[in-house]
């Protein structure tokens, strides 16, 4: 069993290292002459949050780096390996698969293959949903500090997929169709809220909820007082969604405190 765990740790570590390297190149070179953020700005829409919101990637990657480092230390420490083995088994190769899809998405996005980027991101989200379902099984012994970053990852990719689909539609000349851009953004916020409520209440995946809350906060910051038509209603919808989701987070930590 320990041999399989070691192999999984090595595969997942190499795949995640690839994500960090390609993300660095994407903005340092940048890939295809444009940064990730600059490309996002090419497809303006009312759902995209403020730029500072994307700093969540730094927090997420740092947390996953800590997890990966602890797992690597398990290759040299039997005690550490015993502690991380249950989580490594549950994560299996889904982390590596998600990392490869993350890399593929970056290339598709930077070469402006938006339809392909949507398909890849659907695959990435599916791998994360499967991974989190394993981590959040009722009999799971994986600690909260391991569960939360993968929940954050899933929640953020859920929001990113909505934004990616919207950017693809904008690239094709779509401006909200019969519903209009404002109502479309409100509908997407509603969808994101319902999904977050599901994972937050049924799965107790608090990381997912926190990521969505952060994204909606970014929407409020960007849309509050913005001149574009529909900005006020979008900001209002995001504020309402935050009001719905905050109690889920507070309830989670309140229950955690009472069980300690």
mmCIF file of C-alpha atoms in Angstrom:
data_model
loop_
_atom_site.group_PDB
_atom_site.id
_atom_site.type_symbol
_atom_site.label_atom_id
_atom_site.label_comp_id
_atom_site.label_asym_id
_atom_site.label_seq_id
_atom_site.Cartn_x
_atom_site.Cartn_y
_atom_site.Cartn_z
ATOM 1 C CA UNK A 1 0.000 0.000 0.000
ATOM 2 C CA UNK A 2 2.795 2.419 0.916
ATOM 3 C CA UNK A 3 4.423 1.823 -2.470
ATOM 4 C CA UNK A 4 1.232 2.917 -4.258
ATOM 5 C CA UNK A 5 0.948 5.993 -2.028
ATOM 6 C CA UNK A 6 4.538 6.980 -2.861
ATOM 7 C CA UNK A 7 3.868 6.627 -6.594
ATOM 8 C CA UNK A 8 0.717 8.760 -6.308
ATOM 9 C CA UNK A 9 2.626 11.425 -4.377
ATOM 10 C CA UNK A 10 5.323 11.614 -7.055
ATOM 11 C CA UNK A 11 2.834 11.778 -9.944
ATOM 12 C CA UNK A 12 0.675 14.428 -8.266
ATOM 13 C CA UNK A 13 3.736 16.476 -7.290
ATOM 14 C CA UNK A 14 5.174 16.480 -10.809
ATOM 15 C CA UNK A 15 1.813 17.418 -12.317
ATOM 16 C CA UNK A 16 1.300 20.263 -9.831
ATOM 17 C CA UNK A 17 4.855 21.509 -10.405
ATOM 18 C CA UNK A 18 3.932 21.679 -14.089
ATOM 19 C CA UNK A 19 0.927 23.871 -13.240
ATOM 20 C CA UNK A 20 3.103 26.312 -11.294
ATOM 21 C CA UNK A 21 5.708 26.462 -14.059
ATOM 22 C CA UNK A 22 3.224 27.006 -16.898
ATOM 23 C CA UNK A 23 1.328 29.623 -14.870
ATOM 24 C CA UNK A 24 4.599 31.456 -14.332
ATOM 25 C CA UNK A 25 5.471 31.327 -18.039
ATOM 26 C CA UNK A 26 1.940 32.414 -19.002
ATOM 27 C CA UNK A 27 2.526 35.841 -17.489
ATOM 28 C CA UNK A 28 6.317 36.126 -17.420
ATOM 29 C CA UNK A 29 6.888 35.569 -21.145
ATOM 30 C CA UNK A 30 3.858 35.960 -21.649
ATOM 31 C CA UNK A 31 2.536 33.015 -23.661
ATOM 32 C CA UNK A 32 1.443 34.086 -27.149
ATOM 33 C CA UNK A 33 2.306 37.684 -26.253
ATOM 34 C CA UNK A 34 -0.563 38.328 -23.816
ATOM 35 C CA UNK A 35 -1.003 37.837 -20.075
ATOM 36 C CA UNK A 36 -3.919 35.847 -18.689
ATOM 37 C CA UNK A 37 -5.505 39.008 -17.274
ATOM 38 C CA UNK A 38 -5.073 40.981 -20.492
ATOM 39 C CA UNK A 39 -6.934 38.279 -22.375
ATOM 40 C CA UNK A 40 -9.745 38.379 -19.821
ATOM 41 C CA UNK A 41 -10.059 42.132 -20.364
ATOM 42 C CA UNK A 42 -10.617 41.508 -24.081
ATOM 43 C CA UNK A 43 -14.017 40.028 -23.291
ATOM 44 C CA UNK A 44 -15.687 42.543 -20.940
ATOM 45 C CA UNK A 45 -18.859 41.374 -19.243
ATOM 46 C CA UNK A 46 -20.799 42.109 -16.070
ATOM 47 C CA UNK A 47 -19.921 38.806 -14.379
ATOM 48 C CA UNK A 48 -16.135 39.235 -14.297
ATOM 49 C CA UNK A 49 -14.996 40.274 -10.780
ATOM 50 C CA UNK A 50 -12.420 42.934 -9.854
ATOM 51 C CA UNK A 51 -8.800 42.166 -10.667
ATOM 52 C CA UNK A 52 -7.734 41.792 -7.042
ATOM 53 C CA UNK A 53 -10.157 38.880 -6.709
ATOM 54 C CA UNK A 54 -7.820 36.740 -8.790
ATOM 55 C CA UNK A 55 -5.266 36.899 -5.978
ATOM 56 C CA UNK A 56 -7.074 33.821 -4.677
ATOM 57 C CA UNK A 57 -4.868 31.843 -7.054
ATOM 58 C CA UNK A 58 -1.855 32.804 -4.944
ATOM 59 C CA UNK A 59 -3.532 31.619 -1.739
ATOM 60 C CA UNK A 60 -4.773 28.448 -3.400
ATOM 61 C CA UNK A 61 -1.454 27.508 -4.971
ATOM 62 C CA UNK A 62 0.457 28.282 -1.763
ATOM 63 C CA UNK A 63 -1.887 26.039 0.228
ATOM 64 C CA UNK A 64 -1.558 23.243 -2.328
ATOM 65 C CA UNK A 65 2.223 23.689 -2.263
ATOM 66 C CA UNK A 66 2.189 23.133 1.509
ATOM 67 C CA UNK A 67 0.065 20.009 1.053
ATOM 68 C CA UNK A 68 2.391 18.735 -1.676
ATOM 69 C CA UNK A 69 5.485 19.461 0.436
ATOM 70 C CA UNK A 70 4.035 17.547 3.397
ATOM 71 C CA UNK A 71 3.244 14.612 1.108
ATOM 72 C CA UNK A 72 6.791 14.693 -0.287
ATOM 73 C CA UNK A 73 8.174 14.679 3.245
ATOM 74 C CA UNK A 74 6.165 11.501 3.716
ATOM 75 C CA UNK A 75 8.547 9.795 1.283
ATOM 76 C CA UNK A 76 11.249 10.164 3.946
ATOM 77 C CA UNK A 77 9.149 9.932 7.116
ATOM 78 C CA UNK A 78 7.013 6.868 7.810
ATOM 79 C CA UNK A 79 5.010 8.777 10.421
ATOM 80 C CA UNK A 80 4.147 11.590 7.987
ATOM 81 C CA UNK A 81 3.336 9.090 5.242
ATOM 82 C CA UNK A 82 0.900 7.344 7.561
ATOM 83 C CA UNK A 83 -0.849 10.655 8.255
ATOM 84 C CA UNK A 84 -1.251 11.728 4.616
ATOM 85 C CA UNK A 85 -1.907 8.280 3.139
ATOM 86 C CA UNK A 86 -5.733 8.383 3.553
ATOM 87 C CA UNK A 87 -5.980 11.739 1.750
ATOM 88 C CA UNK A 88 -3.551 10.640 -0.969
ATOM 89 C CA UNK A 89 -5.650 7.515 -1.560
ATOM 90 C CA UNK A 90 -8.833 9.580 -1.804
ATOM 91 C CA UNK A 91 -7.277 12.181 -4.092
ATOM 92 C CA UNK A 92 -5.730 9.398 -6.178
ATOM 93 C CA UNK A 93 -4.847 10.633 -9.674
ATOM 94 C CA UNK A 94 -7.646 13.220 -9.828
ATOM 95 C CA UNK A 95 -5.233 15.910 -8.615
ATOM 96 C CA UNK A 96 -2.778 15.032 -11.392
ATOM 97 C CA UNK A 97 -5.576 14.933 -13.978
ATOM 98 C CA UNK A 98 -6.838 18.317 -12.802
ATOM 99 C CA UNK A 99 -3.307 19.718 -13.011
ATOM 100 C CA UNK A 100 -2.882 18.520 -16.596
ATOM 101 C CA UNK A 101 -6.245 20.019 -17.548
ATOM 102 C CA UNK A 102 -5.241 23.271 -15.823
ATOM 103 C CA UNK A 103 -2.124 23.391 -18.016
ATOM 104 C CA UNK A 104 -4.140 22.576 -21.136
ATOM 105 C CA UNK A 105 -6.595 25.355 -20.296
ATOM 106 C CA UNK A 106 -3.808 27.927 -20.040
ATOM 107 C CA UNK A 107 -2.581 27.094 -23.541
ATOM 108 C CA UNK A 108 -6.114 27.085 -24.989
ATOM 109 C CA UNK A 109 -6.874 30.435 -23.314
ATOM 110 C CA UNK A 110 -3.644 32.133 -24.373
ATOM 111 C CA UNK A 111 -4.091 31.006 -27.966
ATOM 112 C CA UNK A 112 -7.686 32.279 -27.743
ATOM 113 C CA UNK A 113 -9.350 28.950 -28.408
ATOM 114 C CA UNK A 114 -12.274 29.866 -26.193
ATOM 115 C CA UNK A 115 -14.632 27.020 -27.109
ATOM 116 C CA UNK A 116 -11.855 24.524 -26.407
ATOM 117 C CA UNK A 117 -11.014 26.294 -23.147
ATOM 118 C CA UNK A 118 -14.634 25.852 -21.999
ATOM 119 C CA UNK A 119 -14.527 22.119 -22.752
ATOM 120 C CA UNK A 120 -11.217 21.748 -20.900
ATOM 121 C CA UNK A 121 -12.517 23.671 -17.891
ATOM 122 C CA UNK A 122 -15.593 21.435 -17.727
ATOM 123 C CA UNK A 123 -13.193 18.490 -17.515
ATOM 124 C CA UNK A 124 -11.168 20.264 -14.820
ATOM 125 C CA UNK A 125 -14.291 20.944 -12.774
ATOM 126 C CA UNK A 126 -15.430 17.323 -13.172
ATOM 127 C CA UNK A 127 -12.079 16.067 -11.858
ATOM 128 C CA UNK A 128 -12.286 18.420 -8.861
ATOM 129 C CA UNK A 129 -15.882 17.457 -8.076
ATOM 130 C CA UNK A 130 -14.860 13.784 -8.112
ATOM 131 C CA UNK A 131 -11.799 14.517 -5.965
ATOM 132 C CA UNK A 132 -13.839 16.465 -3.416
ATOM 133 C CA UNK A 133 -16.532 13.806 -3.315
ATOM 134 C CA UNK A 134 -13.823 11.359 -2.256
ATOM 135 C CA UNK A 135 -12.391 13.730 0.367
ATOM 136 C CA UNK A 136 -15.791 14.564 1.824
ATOM 137 C CA UNK A 137 -17.112 11.034 2.235
ATOM 138 C CA UNK A 138 -18.814 10.567 5.635
ATOM 139 C CA UNK A 139 -16.103 8.122 6.750
ATOM 140 C CA UNK A 140 -13.225 10.294 5.496
ATOM 141 C CA UNK A 141 -10.398 10.801 7.982
ATOM 142 C CA UNK A 142 -8.692 13.534 5.951
ATOM 143 C CA UNK A 143 -8.146 16.659 8.094
ATOM 144 C CA UNK A 144 -9.863 19.969 7.367
ATOM 145 C CA UNK A 145 -6.590 21.669 6.370
ATOM 146 C CA UNK A 146 -6.363 19.263 3.429
ATOM 147 C CA UNK A 147 -10.033 19.473 2.474
ATOM 148 C CA UNK A 148 -10.315 23.271 2.386
ATOM 149 C CA UNK A 149 -7.814 24.035 -0.436
ATOM 150 C CA UNK A 150 -9.400 21.467 -2.729
ATOM 151 C CA UNK A 151 -12.805 22.921 -1.884
ATOM 152 C CA UNK A 152 -11.492 26.399 -2.710
ATOM 153 C CA UNK A 153 -10.149 25.044 -5.989
ATOM 154 C CA UNK A 154 -13.517 23.524 -6.891
ATOM 155 C CA UNK A 155 -15.455 26.645 -5.917
ATOM 156 C CA UNK A 156 -13.177 28.974 -7.832
ATOM 157 C CA UNK A 157 -13.233 26.809 -10.958
ATOM 158 C CA UNK A 158 -17.046 26.754 -10.768
ATOM 159 C CA UNK A 159 -17.037 30.559 -10.924
ATOM 160 C CA UNK A 160 -14.272 30.557 -13.536
ATOM 161 C CA UNK A 161 -16.285 28.216 -15.764
ATOM 162 C CA UNK A 162 -19.254 30.596 -15.690
ATOM 163 C CA UNK A 163 -16.920 33.478 -16.549
ATOM 164 C CA UNK A 164 -15.249 31.402 -19.274
ATOM 165 C CA UNK A 165 -18.580 30.561 -20.915
ATOM 166 C CA UNK A 166 -19.596 34.231 -20.751
ATOM 167 C CA UNK A 167 -16.281 35.328 -22.310
ATOM 168 C CA UNK A 168 -16.752 32.792 -25.105
ATOM 169 C CA UNK A 169 -20.235 34.155 -25.808
ATOM 170 C CA UNK A 170 -18.918 37.737 -25.793
ATOM 171 C CA UNK A 171 -16.170 36.733 -28.231
ATOM 172 C CA UNK A 172 -18.878 35.511 -30.608
ATOM 173 C CA UNK A 173 -20.605 38.889 -30.438
ATOM 174 C CA UNK A 174 -23.255 37.942 -27.885
ATOM 175 C CA UNK A 175 -24.462 40.756 -25.631
ATOM 176 C CA UNK A 176 -27.006 39.058 -23.417
ATOM 177 C CA UNK A 177 -29.485 38.053 -26.093
ATOM 178 C CA UNK A 178 -33.130 38.534 -25.182
ATOM 179 C CA UNK A 179 -32.381 38.643 -21.440
ATOM 180 C CA UNK A 180 -29.702 41.333 -21.635
ATOM 181 C CA UNK A 181 -26.238 41.344 -20.051
ATOM 182 C CA UNK A 182 -27.457 42.468 -16.642
ATOM 183 C CA UNK A 183 -30.067 39.745 -16.228
ATOM 184 C CA UNK A 184 -27.645 37.151 -17.610
ATOM 185 C CA UNK A 185 -25.103 38.071 -14.925
ATOM 186 C CA UNK A 186 -27.820 37.918 -12.257
ATOM 187 C CA UNK A 187 -28.847 34.458 -13.482
ATOM 188 C CA UNK A 188 -25.212 33.303 -13.353
ATOM 189 C CA UNK A 189 -24.827 34.667 -9.813
ATOM 190 C CA UNK A 190 -27.994 32.806 -8.849
ATOM 191 C CA UNK A 191 -26.684 29.582 -10.387
ATOM 192 C CA UNK A 192 -23.358 29.968 -8.581
ATOM 193 C CA UNK A 193 -25.179 30.566 -5.302
ATOM 194 C CA UNK A 194 -27.380 27.479 -5.672
ATOM 195 C CA UNK A 195 -24.362 25.302 -6.470
ATOM 196 C CA UNK A 196 -22.449 26.729 -3.493
ATOM 197 C CA UNK A 197 -25.425 26.107 -1.198
ATOM 198 C CA UNK A 198 -25.580 22.503 -2.357
ATOM 199 C CA UNK A 199 -21.910 21.773 -1.688
ATOM 200 C CA UNK A 200 -21.878 23.859 1.476
ATOM 201 C CA UNK A 201 -24.890 22.223 3.116
ATOM 202 C CA UNK A 202 -24.955 18.693 1.693
ATOM 203 C CA UNK A 203 -21.209 18.072 1.475
ATOM 204 C CA UNK A 204 -20.053 20.545 4.144
ATOM 205 C CA UNK A 205 -17.512 21.774 1.570
ATOM 206 C CA UNK A 206 -16.831 25.141 3.145
ATOM 207 C CA UNK A 207 -13.884 25.885 0.860
ATOM 208 C CA UNK A 208 -16.216 25.919 -2.141
ATOM 209 C CA UNK A 209 -18.520 28.429 -0.435
ATOM 210 C CA UNK A 210 -15.634 30.712 0.590
ATOM 211 C CA UNK A 211 -14.302 30.813 -2.980
ATOM 212 C CA UNK A 212 -17.716 31.779 -4.351
ATOM 213 C CA UNK A 213 -18.152 34.418 -1.640
ATOM 214 C CA UNK A 214 -14.789 35.900 -2.599
ATOM 215 C CA UNK A 215 -15.766 35.976 -6.281
ATOM 216 C CA UNK A 216 -19.079 37.686 -5.534
ATOM 217 C CA UNK A 217 -17.274 40.231 -3.356
ATOM 218 C CA UNK A 218 -15.104 40.987 -6.382
ATOM 219 C CA UNK A 219 -18.208 41.471 -8.525
ATOM 220 C CA UNK A 220 -19.608 43.951 -5.993
ATOM 221 C CA UNK A 221 -16.313 45.877 -5.916
ATOM 222 C CA UNK A 222 -16.185 46.082 -9.708
ATOM 223 C CA UNK A 223 -19.853 46.832 -10.364
ATOM 224 C CA UNK A 224 -20.663 49.198 -7.495
ATOM 225 C CA UNK A 225 -20.916 52.627 -9.106
ATOM 226 C CA UNK A 226 -19.724 51.367 -12.508
ATOM 227 C CA UNK A 227 -21.155 53.236 -15.527
ATOM 228 C CA UNK A 228 -22.219 50.179 -17.553
ATOM 229 C CA UNK A 229 -25.946 49.501 -17.858
ATOM 230 C CA UNK A 230 -27.013 46.756 -15.490
ATOM 231 C CA UNK A 231 -24.090 47.225 -13.081
ATOM 232 C CA UNK A 232 -26.316 48.269 -10.174
ATOM 233 C CA UNK A 233 -28.618 45.257 -10.427
ATOM 234 C CA UNK A 234 -25.633 42.904 -10.773
ATOM 235 C CA UNK A 235 -23.968 44.415 -7.692
ATOM 236 C CA UNK A 236 -27.255 44.096 -5.812
ATOM 237 C CA UNK A 237 -27.623 40.447 -6.811
ATOM 238 C CA UNK A 238 -24.065 39.713 -5.685
ATOM 239 C CA UNK A 239 -24.707 41.403 -2.324
ATOM 240 C CA UNK A 240 -27.881 39.340 -1.891
ATOM 241 C CA UNK A 241 -25.957 36.159 -2.739
ATOM 242 C CA UNK A 242 -23.291 37.044 -0.167
ATOM 243 C CA UNK A 243 -26.050 37.503 2.400
ATOM 244 C CA UNK A 244 -27.327 34.009 1.622
ATOM 245 C CA UNK A 245 -23.914 32.303 1.753
ATOM 246 C CA UNK A 246 -22.307 33.983 4.780
ATOM 247 C CA UNK A 247 -24.565 32.118 7.266
ATOM 248 C CA UNK A 248 -23.387 28.819 5.749
ATOM 249 C CA UNK A 249 -19.779 29.733 6.564
ATOM 250 C CA UNK A 250 -20.527 31.021 10.063
ATOM 251 C CA UNK A 251 -22.619 27.930 10.831
ATOM 252 C CA UNK A 252 -19.763 25.666 9.734
ATOM 253 C CA UNK A 253 -17.180 27.297 11.989
ATOM 254 C CA UNK A 254 -19.647 27.546 14.877
ATOM 255 C CA UNK A 255 -20.228 23.796 14.718
ATOM 256 C CA UNK A 256 -16.476 23.200 14.420
ATOM 257 C CA UNK A 257 -15.909 25.226 17.578
ATOM 258 C CA UNK A 258 -18.520 23.307 19.552
ATOM 259 C CA UNK A 259 -17.062 19.933 18.539
ATOM 260 C CA UNK A 260 -13.501 20.827 19.547
#
